Coordinates of C-alpha atoms and ligand atoms in Angstrom, one line a residue:
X1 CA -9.8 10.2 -0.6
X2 CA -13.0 9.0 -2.1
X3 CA -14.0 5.2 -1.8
X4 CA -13.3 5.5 -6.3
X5 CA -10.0 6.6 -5.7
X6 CA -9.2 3.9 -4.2
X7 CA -11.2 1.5 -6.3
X8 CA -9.4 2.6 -9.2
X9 CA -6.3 2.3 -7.5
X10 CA -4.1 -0.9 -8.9
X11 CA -0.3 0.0 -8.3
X12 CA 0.2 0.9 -4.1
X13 CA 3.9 1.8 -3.9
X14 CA 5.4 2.2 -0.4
X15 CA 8.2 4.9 0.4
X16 CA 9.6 2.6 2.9
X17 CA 12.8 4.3 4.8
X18 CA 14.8 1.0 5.4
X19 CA 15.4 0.9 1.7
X20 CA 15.7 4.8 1.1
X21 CA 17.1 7.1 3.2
X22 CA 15.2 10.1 4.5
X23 CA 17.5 12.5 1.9
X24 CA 16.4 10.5 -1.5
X25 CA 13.2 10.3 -0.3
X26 CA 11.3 13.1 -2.6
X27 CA 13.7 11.7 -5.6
X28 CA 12.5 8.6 -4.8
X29 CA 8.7 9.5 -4.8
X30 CA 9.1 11.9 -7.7
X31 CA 10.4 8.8 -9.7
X32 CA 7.7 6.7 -8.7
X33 CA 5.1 9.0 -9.4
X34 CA 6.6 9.6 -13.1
X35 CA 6.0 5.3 -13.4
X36 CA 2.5 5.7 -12.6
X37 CA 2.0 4.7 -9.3
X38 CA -2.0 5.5 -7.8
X39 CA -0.7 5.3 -3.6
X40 CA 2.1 6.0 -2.1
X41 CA 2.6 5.1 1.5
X42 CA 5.1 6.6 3.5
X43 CA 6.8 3.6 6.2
X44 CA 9.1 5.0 8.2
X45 CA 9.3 2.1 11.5
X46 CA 11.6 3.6 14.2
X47 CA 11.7 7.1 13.1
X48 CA 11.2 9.6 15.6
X49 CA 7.6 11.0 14.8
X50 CA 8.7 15.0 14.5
X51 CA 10.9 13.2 11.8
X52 CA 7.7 11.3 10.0
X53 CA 6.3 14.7 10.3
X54 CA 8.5 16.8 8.5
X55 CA 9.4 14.2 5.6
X56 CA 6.0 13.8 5.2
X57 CA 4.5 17.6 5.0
X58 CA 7.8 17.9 1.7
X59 CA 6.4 14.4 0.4
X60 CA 2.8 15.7 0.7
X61 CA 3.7 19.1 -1.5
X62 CA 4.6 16.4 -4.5
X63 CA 2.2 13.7 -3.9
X64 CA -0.7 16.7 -3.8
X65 CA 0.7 18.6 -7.5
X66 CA 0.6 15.2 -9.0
X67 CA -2.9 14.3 -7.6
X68 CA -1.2 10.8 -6.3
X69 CA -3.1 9.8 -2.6
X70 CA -0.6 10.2 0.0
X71 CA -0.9 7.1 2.8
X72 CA 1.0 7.5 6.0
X73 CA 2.3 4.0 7.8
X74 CA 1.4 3.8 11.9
X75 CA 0.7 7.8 12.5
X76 CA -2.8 9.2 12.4
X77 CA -1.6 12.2 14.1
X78 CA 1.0 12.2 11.2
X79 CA -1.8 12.1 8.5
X80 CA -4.2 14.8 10.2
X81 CA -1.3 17.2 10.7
X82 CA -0.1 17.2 7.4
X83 CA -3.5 17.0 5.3
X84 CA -2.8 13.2 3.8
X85 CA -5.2 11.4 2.3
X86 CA -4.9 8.0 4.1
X87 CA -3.4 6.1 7.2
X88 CA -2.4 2.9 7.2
X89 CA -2.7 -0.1 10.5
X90 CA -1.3 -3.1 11.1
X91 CA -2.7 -5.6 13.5
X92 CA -1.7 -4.3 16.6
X93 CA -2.2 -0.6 15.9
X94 CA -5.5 1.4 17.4
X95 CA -8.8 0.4 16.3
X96 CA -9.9 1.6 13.2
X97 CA -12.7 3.7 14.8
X98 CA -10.2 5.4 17.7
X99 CA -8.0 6.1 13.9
X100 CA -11.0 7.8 12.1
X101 CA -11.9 9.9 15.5
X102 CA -8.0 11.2 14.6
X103 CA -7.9 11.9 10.9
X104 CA -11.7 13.1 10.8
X105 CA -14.3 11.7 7.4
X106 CA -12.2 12.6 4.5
X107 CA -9.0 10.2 5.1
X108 CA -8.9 6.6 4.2
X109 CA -7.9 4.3 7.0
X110 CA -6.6 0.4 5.4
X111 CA -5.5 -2.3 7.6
X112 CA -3.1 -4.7 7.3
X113 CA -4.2 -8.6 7.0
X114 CA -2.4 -11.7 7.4
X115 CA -5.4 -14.1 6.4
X116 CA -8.8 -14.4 5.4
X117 CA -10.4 -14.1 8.8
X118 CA -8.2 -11.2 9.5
X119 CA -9.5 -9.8 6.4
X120 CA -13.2 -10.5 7.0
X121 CA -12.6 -8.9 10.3
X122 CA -11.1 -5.7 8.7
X123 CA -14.1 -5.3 6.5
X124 CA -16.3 -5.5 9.8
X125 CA -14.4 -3.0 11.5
X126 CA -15.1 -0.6 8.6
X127 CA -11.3 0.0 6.6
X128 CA -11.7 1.6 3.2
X129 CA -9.1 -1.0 1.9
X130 CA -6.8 -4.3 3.3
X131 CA -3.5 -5.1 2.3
X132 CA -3.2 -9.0 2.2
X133 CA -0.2 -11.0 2.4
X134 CA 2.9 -11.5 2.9
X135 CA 1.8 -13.7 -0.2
X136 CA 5.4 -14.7 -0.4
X137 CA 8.7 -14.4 1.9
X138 CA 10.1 -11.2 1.9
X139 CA 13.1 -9.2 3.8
X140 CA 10.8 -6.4 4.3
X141 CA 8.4 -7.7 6.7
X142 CA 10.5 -10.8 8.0
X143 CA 8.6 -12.1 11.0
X144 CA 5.2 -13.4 8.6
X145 CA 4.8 -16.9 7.2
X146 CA 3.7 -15.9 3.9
X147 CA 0.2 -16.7 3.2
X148 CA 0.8 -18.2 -1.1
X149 CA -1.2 -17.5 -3.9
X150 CA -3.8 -20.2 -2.6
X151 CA -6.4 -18.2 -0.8
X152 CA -5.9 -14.9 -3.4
X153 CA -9.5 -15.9 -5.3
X154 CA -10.6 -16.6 -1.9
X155 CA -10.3 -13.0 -0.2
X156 CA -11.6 -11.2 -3.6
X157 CA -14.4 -13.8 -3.7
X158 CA -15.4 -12.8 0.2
X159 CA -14.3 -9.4 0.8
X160 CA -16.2 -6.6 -0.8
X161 CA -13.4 -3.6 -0.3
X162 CA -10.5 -2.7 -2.6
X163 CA -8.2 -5.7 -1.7
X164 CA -3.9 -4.9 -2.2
X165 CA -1.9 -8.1 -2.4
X166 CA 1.6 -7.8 -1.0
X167 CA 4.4 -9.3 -0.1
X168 CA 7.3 -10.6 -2.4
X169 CA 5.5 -9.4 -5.5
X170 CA 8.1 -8.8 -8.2
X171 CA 8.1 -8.1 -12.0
X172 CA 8.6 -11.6 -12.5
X173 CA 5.9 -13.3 -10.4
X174 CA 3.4 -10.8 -11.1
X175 CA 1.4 -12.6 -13.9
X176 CA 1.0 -15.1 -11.8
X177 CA -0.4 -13.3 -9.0
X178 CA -2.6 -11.6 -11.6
X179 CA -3.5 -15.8 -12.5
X180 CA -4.6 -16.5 -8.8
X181 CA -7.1 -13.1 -8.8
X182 CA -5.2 -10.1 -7.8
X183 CA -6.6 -7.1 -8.9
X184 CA -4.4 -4.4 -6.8
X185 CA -0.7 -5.1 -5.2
X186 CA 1.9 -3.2 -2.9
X187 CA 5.4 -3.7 -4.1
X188 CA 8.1 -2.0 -1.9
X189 CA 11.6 -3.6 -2.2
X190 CA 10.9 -4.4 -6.1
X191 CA 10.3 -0.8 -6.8
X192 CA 12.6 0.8 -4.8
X193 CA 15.4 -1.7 -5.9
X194 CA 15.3 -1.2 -9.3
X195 CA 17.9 -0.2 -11.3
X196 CA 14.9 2.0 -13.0
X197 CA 12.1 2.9 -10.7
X198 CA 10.3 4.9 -13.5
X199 CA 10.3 1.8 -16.4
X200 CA 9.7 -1.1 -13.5
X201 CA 6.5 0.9 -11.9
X202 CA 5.3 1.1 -16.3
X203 CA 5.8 -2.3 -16.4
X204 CA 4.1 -3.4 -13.5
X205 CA 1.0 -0.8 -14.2
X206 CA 1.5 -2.3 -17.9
X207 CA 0.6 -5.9 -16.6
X208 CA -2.2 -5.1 -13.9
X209 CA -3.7 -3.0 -17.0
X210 CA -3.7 -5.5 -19.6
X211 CA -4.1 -8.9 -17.6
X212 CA -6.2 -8.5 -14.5
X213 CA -9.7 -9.0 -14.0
X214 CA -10.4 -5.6 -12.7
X215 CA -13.6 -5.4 -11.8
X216 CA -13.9 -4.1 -8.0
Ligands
TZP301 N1 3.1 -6.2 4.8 C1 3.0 -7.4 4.4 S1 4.3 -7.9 3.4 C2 5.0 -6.3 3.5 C3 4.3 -5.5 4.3 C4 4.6 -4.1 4.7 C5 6.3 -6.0 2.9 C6 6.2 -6.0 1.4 O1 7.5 -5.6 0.8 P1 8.1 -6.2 -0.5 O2 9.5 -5.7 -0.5 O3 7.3 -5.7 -1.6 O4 8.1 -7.7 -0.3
MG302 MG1 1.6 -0.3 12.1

């Protein structure tokens, strides 16, 4: 995917399979997709990777007809095998260079950040985009102390890739994310909990669209 793809990226869902098992998992994305979503990572942590494989070559068939980026969590060989558009690495994952050697020029590599340094660093070792949080506490990624809304303006003000807050972000605390400067967020437990996947993604795409300052 392009560096605009991504920049006109707001709404980064993640197909995460603690919250959805392997079997709903094309529902899941199909739904997701109907809401609007512009990403969808697949995050599949302790899955066998002939497993990751599989699920995501099916995912990949829908993602690709409905022209939605598909990111895959931790597996570079993963993303090359199956032709996805991004790969996605946390702090202790490969280099980003050693990533881009696997899934060649065309495929977006992000990186996980925890902080503003880690973030600076992440734009030094040459990621297309960071994820940055946990902003606030959250079940899916438990072992973080979340970082707060304080150094949102911060990050935007000092990094110069497409910047995804995550962490915690809900419906409900959304605007004010949107207040302390987010221009993109992640939302995984929000999304996949909700009684309707299809209306909460609208929503959320609803209030990125009409409140934040979008303008890298
Ligand atoms: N990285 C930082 S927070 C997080 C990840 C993968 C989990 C976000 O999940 P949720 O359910 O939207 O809080
Ligand atoms: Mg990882």
């Amino acid at each position: 995917m392009t560096a605009a793809d991504l920049s006109r990226s707001r709404l980064y869902a993640i197909l995460d399979l603690s919250y959805v098992e392997p079997g709903k998992a094309i529902e899941v994305a199909q739904k997701l997709i109907e809401g609007g979503i512009d990403l969808l990572q697949l995050r599949a942590k302790d899955r066998d990777t002939g497993d990751v494989e599989k699920l995501a070559l099916q995912l990949h068939e829908v993602t690709g007809d409905r022209g939605v980026p598909l990111i895959i969590n931790d597996h570079p060989a993963v993303a090359r095998n199956v032709g996805a558009e991004g790969v996605h690495l946390g702090q202790g994952d490969m280099p980003i260079a050693e990533a881009r050697e696997i899934v060649g020029p065309d495929c977006a590599v992000g990186k996980s950040t925890h902080s503003v340094d880690q973030a600076i660093r992440a734009f030094y070792e040459g990621a297309d985009y960071i994820g940055f949080g946990p902003l606030f506490a959250t079940p899916t990624k438990p072992d973080y102390p979340p970082i707060g809304l304080d150094e949102v303006a911060k990050v935007h003000d000092t990094v110069r890739i497409p910047i995804f807050c995550i962490g915690g972000i809900k419906l409900d605390n959304l605007p004010k994310v949107i207040e302390a400067g987010a221009r993109r967020v992640v939302i995984v437990s929000g999304l996949l909990q909700a009684s309707d996947i299809v209306a909460y993604a609208r929503s959320v795409k609803d209030l990125l669209n009409r409140k934040s300052k979008f303008e890298n």
